[in-house]
Coordinates of C-alpha atoms (C1' of nucleotides) in Angstrom, one line a residue:
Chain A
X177 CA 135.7 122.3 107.8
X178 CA 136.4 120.4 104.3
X179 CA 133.1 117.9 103.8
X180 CA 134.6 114.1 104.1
X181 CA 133.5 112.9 100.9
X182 CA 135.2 115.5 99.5
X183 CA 138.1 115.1 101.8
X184 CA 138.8 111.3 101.1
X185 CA 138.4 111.4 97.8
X186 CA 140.5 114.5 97.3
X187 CA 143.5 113.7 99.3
X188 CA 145.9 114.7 96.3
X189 CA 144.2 118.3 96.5
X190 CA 144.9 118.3 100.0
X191 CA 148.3 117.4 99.6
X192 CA 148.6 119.7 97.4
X193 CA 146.8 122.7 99.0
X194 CA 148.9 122.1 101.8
X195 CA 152.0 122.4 100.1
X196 CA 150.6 125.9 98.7
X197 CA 150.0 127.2 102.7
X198 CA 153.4 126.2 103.3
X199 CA 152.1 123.3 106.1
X200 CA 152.4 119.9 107.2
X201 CA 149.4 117.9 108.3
X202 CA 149.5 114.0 108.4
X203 CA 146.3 112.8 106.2
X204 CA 146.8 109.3 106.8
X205 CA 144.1 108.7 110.0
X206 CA 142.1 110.9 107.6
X207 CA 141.4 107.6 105.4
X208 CA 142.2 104.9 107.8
X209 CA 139.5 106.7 110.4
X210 CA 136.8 106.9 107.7
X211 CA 137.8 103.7 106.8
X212 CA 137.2 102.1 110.0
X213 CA 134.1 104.2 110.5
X214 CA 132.3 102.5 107.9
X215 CA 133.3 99.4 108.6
X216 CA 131.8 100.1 112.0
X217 CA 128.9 101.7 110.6
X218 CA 128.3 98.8 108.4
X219 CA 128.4 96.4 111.6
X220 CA 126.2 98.5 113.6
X221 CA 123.7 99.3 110.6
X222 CA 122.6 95.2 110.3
X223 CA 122.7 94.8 113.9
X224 CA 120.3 97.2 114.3
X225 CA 118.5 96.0 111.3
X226 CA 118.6 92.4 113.6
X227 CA 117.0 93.9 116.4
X228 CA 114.1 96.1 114.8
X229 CA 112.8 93.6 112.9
X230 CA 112.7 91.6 116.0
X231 CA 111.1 94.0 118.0
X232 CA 108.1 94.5 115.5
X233 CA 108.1 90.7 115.7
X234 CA 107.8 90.9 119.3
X235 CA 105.5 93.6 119.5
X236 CA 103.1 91.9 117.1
X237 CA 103.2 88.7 119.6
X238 CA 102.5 90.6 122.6
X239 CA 99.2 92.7 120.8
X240 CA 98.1 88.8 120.1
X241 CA 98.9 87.6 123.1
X242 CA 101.1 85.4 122.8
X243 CA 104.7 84.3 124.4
X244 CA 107.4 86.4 123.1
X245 CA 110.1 85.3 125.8
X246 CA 112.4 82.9 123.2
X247 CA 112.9 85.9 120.9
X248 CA 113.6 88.2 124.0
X249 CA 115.9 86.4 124.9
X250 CA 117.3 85.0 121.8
X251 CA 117.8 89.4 121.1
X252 CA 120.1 90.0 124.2
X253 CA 123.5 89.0 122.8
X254 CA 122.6 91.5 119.4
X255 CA 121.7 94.3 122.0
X256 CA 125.4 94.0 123.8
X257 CA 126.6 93.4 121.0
X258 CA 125.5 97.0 119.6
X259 CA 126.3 98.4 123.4
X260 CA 129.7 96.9 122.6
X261 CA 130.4 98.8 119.2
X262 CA 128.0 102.3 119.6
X263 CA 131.0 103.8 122.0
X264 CA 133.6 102.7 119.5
X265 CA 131.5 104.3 116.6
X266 CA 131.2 107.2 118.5
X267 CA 134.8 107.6 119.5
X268 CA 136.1 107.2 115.9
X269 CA 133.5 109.6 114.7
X270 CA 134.5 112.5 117.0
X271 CA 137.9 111.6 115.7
X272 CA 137.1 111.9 112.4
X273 CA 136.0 115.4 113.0
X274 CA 138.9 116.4 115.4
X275 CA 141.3 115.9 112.5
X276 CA 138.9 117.6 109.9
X277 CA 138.9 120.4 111.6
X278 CA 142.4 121.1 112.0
X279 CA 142.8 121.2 108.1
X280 CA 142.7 124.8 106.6
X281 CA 140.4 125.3 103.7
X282 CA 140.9 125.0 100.1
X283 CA 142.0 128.3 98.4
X284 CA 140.4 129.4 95.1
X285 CA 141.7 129.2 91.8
X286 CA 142.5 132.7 91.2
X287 CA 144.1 133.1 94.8
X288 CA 148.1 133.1 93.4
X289 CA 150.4 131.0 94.8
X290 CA 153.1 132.6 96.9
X291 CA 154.8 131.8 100.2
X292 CA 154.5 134.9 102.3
X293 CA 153.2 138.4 102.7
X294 CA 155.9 139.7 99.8
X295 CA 154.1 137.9 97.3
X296 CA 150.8 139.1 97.5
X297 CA 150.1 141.0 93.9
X298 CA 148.5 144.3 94.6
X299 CA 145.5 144.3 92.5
X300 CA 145.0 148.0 92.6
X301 CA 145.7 151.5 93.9
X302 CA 143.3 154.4 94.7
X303 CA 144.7 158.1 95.9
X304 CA 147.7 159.4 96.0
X305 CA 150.5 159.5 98.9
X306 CA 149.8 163.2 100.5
X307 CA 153.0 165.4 99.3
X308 CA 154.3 166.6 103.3
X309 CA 157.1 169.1 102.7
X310 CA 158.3 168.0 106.3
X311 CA 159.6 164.9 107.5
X312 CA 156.2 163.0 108.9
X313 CA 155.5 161.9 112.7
X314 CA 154.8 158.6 113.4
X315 CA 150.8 158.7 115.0
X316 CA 152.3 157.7 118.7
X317 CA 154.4 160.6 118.7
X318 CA 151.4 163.5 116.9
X319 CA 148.9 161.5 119.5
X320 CA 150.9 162.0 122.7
X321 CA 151.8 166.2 121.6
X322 CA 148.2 166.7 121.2
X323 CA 146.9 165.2 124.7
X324 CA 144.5 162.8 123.0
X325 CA 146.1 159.6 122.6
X326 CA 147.9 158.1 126.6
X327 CA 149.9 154.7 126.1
X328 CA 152.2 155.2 129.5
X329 CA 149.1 155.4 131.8
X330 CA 147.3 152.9 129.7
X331 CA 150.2 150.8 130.7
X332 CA 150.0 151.8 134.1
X333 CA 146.4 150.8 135.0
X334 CA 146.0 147.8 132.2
X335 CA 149.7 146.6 130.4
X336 CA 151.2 146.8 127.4
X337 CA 149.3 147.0 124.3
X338 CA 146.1 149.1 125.3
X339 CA 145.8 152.7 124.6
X340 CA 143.6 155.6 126.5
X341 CA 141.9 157.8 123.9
X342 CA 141.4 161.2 125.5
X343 CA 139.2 164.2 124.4
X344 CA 139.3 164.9 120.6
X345 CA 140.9 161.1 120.3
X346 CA 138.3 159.6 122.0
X347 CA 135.6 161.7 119.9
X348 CA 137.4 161.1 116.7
X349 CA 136.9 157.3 117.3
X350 CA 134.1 157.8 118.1
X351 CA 133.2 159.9 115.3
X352 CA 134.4 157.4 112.7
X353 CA 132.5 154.4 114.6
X354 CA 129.5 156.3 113.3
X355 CA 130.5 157.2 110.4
X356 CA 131.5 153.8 109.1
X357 CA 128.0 152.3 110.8
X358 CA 126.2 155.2 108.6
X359 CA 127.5 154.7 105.4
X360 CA 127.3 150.7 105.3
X361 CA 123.9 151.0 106.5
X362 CA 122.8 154.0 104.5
X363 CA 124.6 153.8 101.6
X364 CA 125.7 150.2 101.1
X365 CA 122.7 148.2 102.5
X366 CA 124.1 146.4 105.4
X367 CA 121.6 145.9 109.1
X368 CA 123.2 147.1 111.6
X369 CA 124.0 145.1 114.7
X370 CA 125.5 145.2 118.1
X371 CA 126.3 141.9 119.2
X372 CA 127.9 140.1 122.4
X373 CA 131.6 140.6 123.1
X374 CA 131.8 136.9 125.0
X375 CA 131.0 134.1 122.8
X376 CA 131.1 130.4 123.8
X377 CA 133.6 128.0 122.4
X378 CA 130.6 126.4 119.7
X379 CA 130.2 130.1 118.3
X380 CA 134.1 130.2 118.1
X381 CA 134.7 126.9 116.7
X382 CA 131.8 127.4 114.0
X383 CA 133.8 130.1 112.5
X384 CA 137.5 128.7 112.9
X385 CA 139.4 130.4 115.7
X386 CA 139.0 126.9 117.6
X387 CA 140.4 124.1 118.3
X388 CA 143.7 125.3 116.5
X389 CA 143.6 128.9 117.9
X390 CA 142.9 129.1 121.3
X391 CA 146.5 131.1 122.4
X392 CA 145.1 134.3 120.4
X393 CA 142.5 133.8 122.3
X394 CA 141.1 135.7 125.5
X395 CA 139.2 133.2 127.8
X396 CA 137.0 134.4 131.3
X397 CA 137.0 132.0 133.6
X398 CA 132.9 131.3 132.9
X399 CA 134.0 129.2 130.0
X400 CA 132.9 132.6 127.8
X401 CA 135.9 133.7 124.8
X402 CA 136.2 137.3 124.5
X403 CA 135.7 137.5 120.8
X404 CA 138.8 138.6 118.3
X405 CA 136.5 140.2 115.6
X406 CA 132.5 140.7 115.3
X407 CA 132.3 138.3 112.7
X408 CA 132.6 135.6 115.3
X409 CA 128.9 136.6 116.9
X410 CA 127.5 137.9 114.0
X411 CA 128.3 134.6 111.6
X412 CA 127.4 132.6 114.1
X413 CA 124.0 134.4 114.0
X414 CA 122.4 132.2 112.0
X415 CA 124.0 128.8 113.4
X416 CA 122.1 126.0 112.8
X417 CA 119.3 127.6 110.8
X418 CA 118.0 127.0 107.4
X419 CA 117.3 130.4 105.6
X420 CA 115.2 131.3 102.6
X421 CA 117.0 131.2 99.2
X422 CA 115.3 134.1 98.2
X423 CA 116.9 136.2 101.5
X424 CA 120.2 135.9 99.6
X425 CA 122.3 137.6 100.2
X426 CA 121.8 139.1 103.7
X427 CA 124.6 141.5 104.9
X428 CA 125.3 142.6 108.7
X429 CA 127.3 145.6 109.8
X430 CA 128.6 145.6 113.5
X431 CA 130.5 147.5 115.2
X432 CA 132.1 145.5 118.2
X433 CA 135.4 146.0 120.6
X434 CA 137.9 143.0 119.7
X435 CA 140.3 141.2 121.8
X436 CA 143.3 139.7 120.9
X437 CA 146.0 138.0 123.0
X438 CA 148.6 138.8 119.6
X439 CA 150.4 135.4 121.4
X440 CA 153.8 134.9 119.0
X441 CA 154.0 138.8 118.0
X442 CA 155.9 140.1 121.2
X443 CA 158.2 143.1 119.6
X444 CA 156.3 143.5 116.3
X445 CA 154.3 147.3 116.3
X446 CA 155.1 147.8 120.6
X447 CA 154.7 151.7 120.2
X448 CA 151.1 153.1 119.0
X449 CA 147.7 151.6 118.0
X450 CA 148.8 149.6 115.1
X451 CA 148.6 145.9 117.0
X452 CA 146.7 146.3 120.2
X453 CA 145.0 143.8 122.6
X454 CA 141.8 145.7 122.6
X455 CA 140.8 147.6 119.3
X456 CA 137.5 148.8 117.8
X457 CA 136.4 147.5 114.6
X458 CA 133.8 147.8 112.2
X459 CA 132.9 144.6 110.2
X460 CA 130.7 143.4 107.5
X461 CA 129.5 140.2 107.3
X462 CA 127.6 138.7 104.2
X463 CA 125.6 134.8 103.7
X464 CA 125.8 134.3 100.3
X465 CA 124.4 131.8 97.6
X466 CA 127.6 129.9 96.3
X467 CA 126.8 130.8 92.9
X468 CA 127.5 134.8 93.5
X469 CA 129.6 134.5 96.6
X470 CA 133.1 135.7 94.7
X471 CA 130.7 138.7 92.6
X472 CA 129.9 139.3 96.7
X473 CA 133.5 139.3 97.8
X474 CA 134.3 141.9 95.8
X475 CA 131.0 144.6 96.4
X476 CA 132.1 144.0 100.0
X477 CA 135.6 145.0 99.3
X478 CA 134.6 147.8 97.8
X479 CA 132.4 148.5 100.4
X480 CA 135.0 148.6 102.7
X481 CA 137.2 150.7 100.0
X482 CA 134.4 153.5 100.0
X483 CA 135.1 154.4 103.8
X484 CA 139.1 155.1 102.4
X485 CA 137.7 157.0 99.6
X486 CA 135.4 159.1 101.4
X487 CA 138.2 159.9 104.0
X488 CA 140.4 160.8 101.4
X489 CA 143.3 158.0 102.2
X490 CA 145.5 156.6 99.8
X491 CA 145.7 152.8 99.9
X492 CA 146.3 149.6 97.8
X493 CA 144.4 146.4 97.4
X494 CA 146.6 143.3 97.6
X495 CA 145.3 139.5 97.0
X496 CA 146.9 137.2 99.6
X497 CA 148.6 134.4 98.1
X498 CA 148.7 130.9 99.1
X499 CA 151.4 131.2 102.1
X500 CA 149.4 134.2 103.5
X501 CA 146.1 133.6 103.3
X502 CA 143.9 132.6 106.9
X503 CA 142.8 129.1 107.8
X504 CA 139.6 129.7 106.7
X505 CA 139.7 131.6 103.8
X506 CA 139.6 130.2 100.0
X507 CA 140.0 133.7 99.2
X508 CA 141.3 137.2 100.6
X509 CA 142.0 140.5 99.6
X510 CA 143.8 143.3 102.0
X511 CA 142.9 146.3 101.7
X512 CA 146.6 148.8 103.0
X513 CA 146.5 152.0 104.0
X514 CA 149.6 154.6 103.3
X515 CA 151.2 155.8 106.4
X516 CA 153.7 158.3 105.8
X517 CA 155.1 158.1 109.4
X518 CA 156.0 154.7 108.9
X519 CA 156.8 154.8 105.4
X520 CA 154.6 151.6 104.7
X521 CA 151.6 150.1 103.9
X522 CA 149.4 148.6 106.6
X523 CA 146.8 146.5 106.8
X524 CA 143.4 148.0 108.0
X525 CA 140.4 145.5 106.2
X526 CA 140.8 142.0 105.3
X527 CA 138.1 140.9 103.1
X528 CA 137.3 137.1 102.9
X529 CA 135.1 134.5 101.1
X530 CA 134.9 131.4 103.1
X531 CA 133.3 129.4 100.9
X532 CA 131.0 126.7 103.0
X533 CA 134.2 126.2 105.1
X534 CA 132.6 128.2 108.1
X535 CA 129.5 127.3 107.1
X536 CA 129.4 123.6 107.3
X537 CA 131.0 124.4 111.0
X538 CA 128.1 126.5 112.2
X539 CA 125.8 124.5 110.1
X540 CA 124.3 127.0 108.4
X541 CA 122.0 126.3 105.4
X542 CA 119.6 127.8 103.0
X543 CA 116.6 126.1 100.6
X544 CA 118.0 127.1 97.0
X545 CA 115.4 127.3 94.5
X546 CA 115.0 123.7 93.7
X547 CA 114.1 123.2 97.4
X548 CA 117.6 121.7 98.0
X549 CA 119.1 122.2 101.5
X550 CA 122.9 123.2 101.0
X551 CA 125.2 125.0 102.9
X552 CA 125.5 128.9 102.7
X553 CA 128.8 130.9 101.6
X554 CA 129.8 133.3 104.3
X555 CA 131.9 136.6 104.1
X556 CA 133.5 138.9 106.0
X557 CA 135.5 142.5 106.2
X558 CA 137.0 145.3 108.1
X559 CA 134.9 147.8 107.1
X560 CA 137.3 149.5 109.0
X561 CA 139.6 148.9 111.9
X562 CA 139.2 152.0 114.2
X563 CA 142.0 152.4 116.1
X564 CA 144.2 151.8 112.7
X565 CA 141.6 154.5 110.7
X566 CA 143.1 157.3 113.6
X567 CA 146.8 156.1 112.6
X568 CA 145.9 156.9 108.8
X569 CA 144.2 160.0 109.6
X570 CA 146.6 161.1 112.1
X571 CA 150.1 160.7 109.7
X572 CA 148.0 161.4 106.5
X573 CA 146.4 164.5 107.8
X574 CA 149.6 166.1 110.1
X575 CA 150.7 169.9 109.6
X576 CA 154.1 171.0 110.3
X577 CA 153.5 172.3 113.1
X578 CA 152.2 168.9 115.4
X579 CA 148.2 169.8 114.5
X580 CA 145.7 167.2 112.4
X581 CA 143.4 168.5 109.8
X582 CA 139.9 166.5 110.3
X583 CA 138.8 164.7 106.9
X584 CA 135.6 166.5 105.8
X585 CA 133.5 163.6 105.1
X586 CA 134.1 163.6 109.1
X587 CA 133.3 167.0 110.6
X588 CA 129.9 166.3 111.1
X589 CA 130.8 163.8 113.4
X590 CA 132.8 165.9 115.2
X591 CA 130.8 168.7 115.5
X592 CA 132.4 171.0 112.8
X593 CA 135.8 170.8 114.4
X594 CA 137.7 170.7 111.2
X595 CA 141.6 170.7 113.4
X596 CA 143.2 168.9 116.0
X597 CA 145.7 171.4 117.6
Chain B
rG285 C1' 120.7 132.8 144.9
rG286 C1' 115.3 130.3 145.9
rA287 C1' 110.7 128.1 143.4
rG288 C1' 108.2 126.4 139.1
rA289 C1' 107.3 125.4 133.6
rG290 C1' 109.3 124.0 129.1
rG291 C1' 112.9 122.4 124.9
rU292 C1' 109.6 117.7 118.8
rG293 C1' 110.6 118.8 111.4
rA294 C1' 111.5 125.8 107.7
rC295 C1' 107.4 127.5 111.4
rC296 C1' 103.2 126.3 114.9
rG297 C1' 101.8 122.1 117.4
rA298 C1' 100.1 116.6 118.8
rG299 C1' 102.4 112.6 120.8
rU300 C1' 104.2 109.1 127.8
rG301 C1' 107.7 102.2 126.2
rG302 C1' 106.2 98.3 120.6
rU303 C1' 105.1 99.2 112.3
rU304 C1' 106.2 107.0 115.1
rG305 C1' 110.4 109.7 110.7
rA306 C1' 106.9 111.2 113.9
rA307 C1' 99.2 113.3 113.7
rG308 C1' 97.1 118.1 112.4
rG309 C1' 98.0 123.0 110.6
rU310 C1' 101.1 126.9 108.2
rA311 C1' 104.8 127.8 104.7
rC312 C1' 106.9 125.9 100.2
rC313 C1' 106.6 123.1 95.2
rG314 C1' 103.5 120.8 91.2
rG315 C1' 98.4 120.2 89.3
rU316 C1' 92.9 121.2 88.6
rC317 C1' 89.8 125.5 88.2
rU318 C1' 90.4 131.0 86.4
rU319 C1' 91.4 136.0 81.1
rG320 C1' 95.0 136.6 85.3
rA321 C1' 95.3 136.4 90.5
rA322 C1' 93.1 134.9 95.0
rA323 C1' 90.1 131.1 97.2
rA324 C1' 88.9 126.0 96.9
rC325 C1' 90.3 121.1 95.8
rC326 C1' 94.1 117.1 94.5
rG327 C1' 99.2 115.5 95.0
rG328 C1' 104.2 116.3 96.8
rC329 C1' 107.3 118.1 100.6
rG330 C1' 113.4 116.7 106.4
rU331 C1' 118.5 115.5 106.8
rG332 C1' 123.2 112.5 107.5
rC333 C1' 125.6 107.7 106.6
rA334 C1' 126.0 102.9 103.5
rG335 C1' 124.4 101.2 98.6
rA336 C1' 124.2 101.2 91.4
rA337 C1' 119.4 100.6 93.2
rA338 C1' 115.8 98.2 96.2
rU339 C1' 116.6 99.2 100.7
rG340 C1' 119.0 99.5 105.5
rU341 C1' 120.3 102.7 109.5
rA342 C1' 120.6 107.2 112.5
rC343 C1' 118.5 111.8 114.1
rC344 C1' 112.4 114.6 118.7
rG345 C1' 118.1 120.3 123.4
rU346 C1' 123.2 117.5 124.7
rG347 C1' 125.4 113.2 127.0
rA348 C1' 125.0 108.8 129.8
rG349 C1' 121.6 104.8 131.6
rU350 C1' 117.3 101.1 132.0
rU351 C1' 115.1 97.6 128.2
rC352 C1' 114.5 92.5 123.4
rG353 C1' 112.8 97.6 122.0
rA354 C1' 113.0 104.8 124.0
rA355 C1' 110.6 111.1 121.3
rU356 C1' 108.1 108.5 125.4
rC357 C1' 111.2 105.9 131.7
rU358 C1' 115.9 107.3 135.0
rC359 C1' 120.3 110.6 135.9
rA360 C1' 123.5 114.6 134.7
rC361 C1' 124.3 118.9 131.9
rC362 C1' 122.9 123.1 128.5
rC363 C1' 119.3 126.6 127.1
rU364 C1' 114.5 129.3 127.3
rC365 C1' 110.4 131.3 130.0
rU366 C1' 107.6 132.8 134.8
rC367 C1' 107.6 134.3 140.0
rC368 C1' 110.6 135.8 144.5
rG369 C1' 115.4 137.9 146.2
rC370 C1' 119.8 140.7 145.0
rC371 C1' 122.1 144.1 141.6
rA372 C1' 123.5 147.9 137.0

RNA sequence: GGAGAGGUGACCGAGUGGUUGAAGGUACCGGUCUUGAAAACCGGCGUGCAGAAAUGUACCGUGAGUUCGAAUCUCACCCUCUCCGCCA
C-alpha cells in the first residue's frame, strides 16, 4: 500500500507508474475521497473541540456543585451532530483505503521499463548448459520410467495438477528440503522456521495477495486461506510490531507446502511438476532498514543462487521489467534454471524488495537510531522451489539410458545413493 | 463441546463515567558524577490526521450502543489463558 500523502501528491508518478505495469486504475476518487475526508475531518475535529471543552466545563460545575443542566442540554444538538458525521467519516475512510490498496507499488529506478516477460535483461549467467550427446527427456517422462514420480493416480485420487512422489522421488525432495534449510541456516545466516499453512485474510492482505487476488487463492470454509508461498506467514510474523533498529536485518528461512489455485493458466505447463496446485518451497524472508534494503536484495539473491551453484545447475538471472514485475514489488530479480528437456529457461526463485509497500499493510515498524518509528523494508525469495529443483536435476542430470546421476553436494541427503536407476 | 479469567503505550503494570494520552516501573535517549564503565541522581521519551506554528483531534483487542461526556457502563465479535469432556 502507497502512504496517501505520498499518493495525492504524486498522482503524476502514479500515472505514470501505471503506464509502466501496462494497467488502468481510475485515480480520480483517489483525490476527491481524501478530499472529502478532510473536509469531514475538519467538521468533526471542532465539533469535538465544542464538546470537550464543554464537558470540562461541566465537569468543573458538578465538582462545585452547581447546576450544569443549560450546558447539557445546550451540548445535545453538537453530540448528534457528531453521531451524524462519525459514520460518514468512517465510510469514506475505509474507502479511501479500499482504493489504495488496489494500486500496485512503485517500481524502482533501476527496475527497466519493458512490457512483458521478453524484456526482462538477464543480468547474468552462471554454469554452463550440460553437453547430452542424446536427445534429452522431458522430467514427466525420466520420472514416470523410474517409478518415482505418479501424475495419472495423483489425478485419480486428487485432480489435475498434483503429483505423487514415490520412493527415491519422494526422498530426493525430501533430501533437497534439507539441504536448502541447511545451507541458509548454516551457511548464510537465516532462522529457520516452520510456520502455519492456513493464514487468515489480515495475514493475506498485509502482504498483498488480497483484496485483488483472491481467485489464486485456496479458501477452507473456516474463513482460513491456504497460503500460496511462506512468505505470507512468515512476513506477517512481525505484524503490527515495532522492532529494534539495531535487530536489522533479521532474515527467516521456511520451508512450507504452497497452494495455488493457478486460476487463468488452464493449458500452460499440464504435464509434470513445473506449475502445480500444491508444491514445496523453500523461502527466505528478510526486514530490512530502507537504507540497505536493495545491498539486501541482492545477498538474498545470491543466497538463493548458492543452492544452484552447489547443485551444479546452470541458470541465468533476469531483472523483471516494468510489465512483469508483481503487485508488490518495486524491484525483482528471477533467478532461471536450464532445462534441457524443455529447451528453456524456467523460473525457480523470484527474489523481491518490497519496499515499505507490505510493510505499511502489516504495519510493521522499527525505532531507527534517532528513535524514529518508520516502517520496515521487507524481502523475499525462493530459495528454492522443490518440486521445480527435481525438474532441473532430473533433465540436467539424465543418462542415456533413462537413469539420474544424484548431484554430490546431495548424497548425503540421500544416504550415498549417487544414481537413480 | 461445557465452565471460568483476561486483552491498556517498545515491555511489565495501575486505572471502573468528568483536565487520563493515560500512575509507577523497565528499556531507550541526553546530562551530572567517574580515568573509563557500572551504580546513583536529573531531564527527556507514543502514533495518525489537520495546521507554517500555537494548537486541535483521534487512538486503552475489534465493531456497535448508552451519555452533555467512555479506557471505565451495555451488546456482539475476535484473540489468549485455566479447568472439564472429546480427539491426533
Amino acid at each position: 500500500m502507497l502512504d496517501i500523502k505520498f499518493a495525492v501528491t504524486n498522482l503524476d508518478k502514479i500515472k505514470e507508474m501505471l503506464i509502466k505495469r501496462g494497467q488502468t486504475i481510475d485515480l480520480a476518487p483517489l483525490e476527491s475521497l481524501n478530499d472529502e475526508r478532510k473536509r469531514l475531518q475538519q467538521e468533526y475535529d471542532s465539533l469535538r473541540a465544542e464538546q470537550n471543552k464543554a464537558s470540562e466545563e461541566i465537569a468543573r460545575l458538578k465538582k462545585d456543585k452547581k447546576d450544569a443542566s443549560s450546558i447539557i442540554a445546550s451540548m445535545q444538538s453538537a453530540a448528534s451532530k457528531v453521531k451524524e458525521i462519525q459514520p460518514k467519516l468512517t465510510e469514506i475512510e475505509d474507502k479511501l483505503r479500499s482504493v489504495l490498496l488496489l494500486i500496485p507499488n512503485i517500481p524502482h529506478e533501476s527496475v527497466p521499463v519493458g512490457t512483458d516477460s521478453a524484456q526482462n535483461p538477464v543480468v547474468r549467467t552462471w554454469g554452463e548448459k550440460p553437453n547430452l550427446d542424446f536427445k534429452p527427456k522431458e522430467h514427466f517422462d525420466i520420472g514416470e520410467n523410474l517409478g518415482i514420480l505418479d501424475f495419472d493416480r495423483a489425478a485419480k485420487i486428487s485432480g489435475a495438477r498434483f503429483t505423487i512422489y514415490k520412493s527415491h522421488g519422494a526422498a530426493l525432495e525430501r533430501a533437497l528440503i534439507n539441504f536448502m534449510l541447511d545451507v541458509h541456516t548454516r551457511e548464510n545466516g537465516y532462522t529457520e522456521m516452520l510456520p502455519p499453512y492456513m493464514v487468515n485474510a489480515k495475514a493475506m492482505t498485509g502482504t498483498g495477495q488480497l483484496p485483488k487476488f483472491e481467485a489464486d487463492l485456496f479458501k477452507t470454509n473456516y474463513d482460513y486461506y491456504l497460503i500460496p508461498t511462506a512468505e505470507v506467514p512468515v512476513t506477517n510474523y512481525y505484524a503490527d510490531e515495532i522492532l529494534k533498529g539495531a535487530d536489522l536485518p533479521i532474515k527467516f528461512s521456511a520451508y512450507s507446502a504452497c497452494f495455488r489455485s493457478e486460476a487463468g493458466s488452464y493449458g500452460k505447463d499440464t504435464r509434470g511438476l513445473i506449475r502445480q496446485h500444491q508444491f514445496n518451497k523453500v523461502e527466505l524472508v528478510k526486514f530490512a532498514h530502507p537504507d540497505n534494503s536493495y545491498a539486501e536484495l541482492e545477498s538474498l539473491t545470491n543466497n538463493a543462487e548458492s543452492i544452484l551453484q552447489k547443485l551444479g545447475l546452470h541458470y541465468r538471472v533476469v531483472s523483471l521489467c516494468t510489465g512483469d514485475i508483481g503487485f508488490s514489488s518495486a524491484k525483482t530479480y528471477d533467478i532461471e534454471v536450464w532445462l534441457p528437456g524443455q529447451n528453456a529457461y524456467r523460473e525457480i526463485s523470484s527474489c523481491s524488495n518490497f519496499e515499505d509497500f507490505q510493510a505499511r499493510r502489516a504495519n510493521i515498524r522499527f525505532k531507527d537510531a534517532g528513535g524514529k518509528t518508520r516502517f520496515v523494508h521487507t524481502l523475499n525469495g525462493s530459495g528454492l522451489a522443490v518440486g521445480r529443483t527435481v525438474v532441473a536435476i532430473l533433465e540436467n542430470y539424465q543418462l542415456s539410458d533413462g537413469s539420474v546421476v544424484i548431484p554430490e553436494a546431495l548424497r548425503f541427503y540421500m544416504h550415498g545413493l549417487e544414481k537413480i536407476t
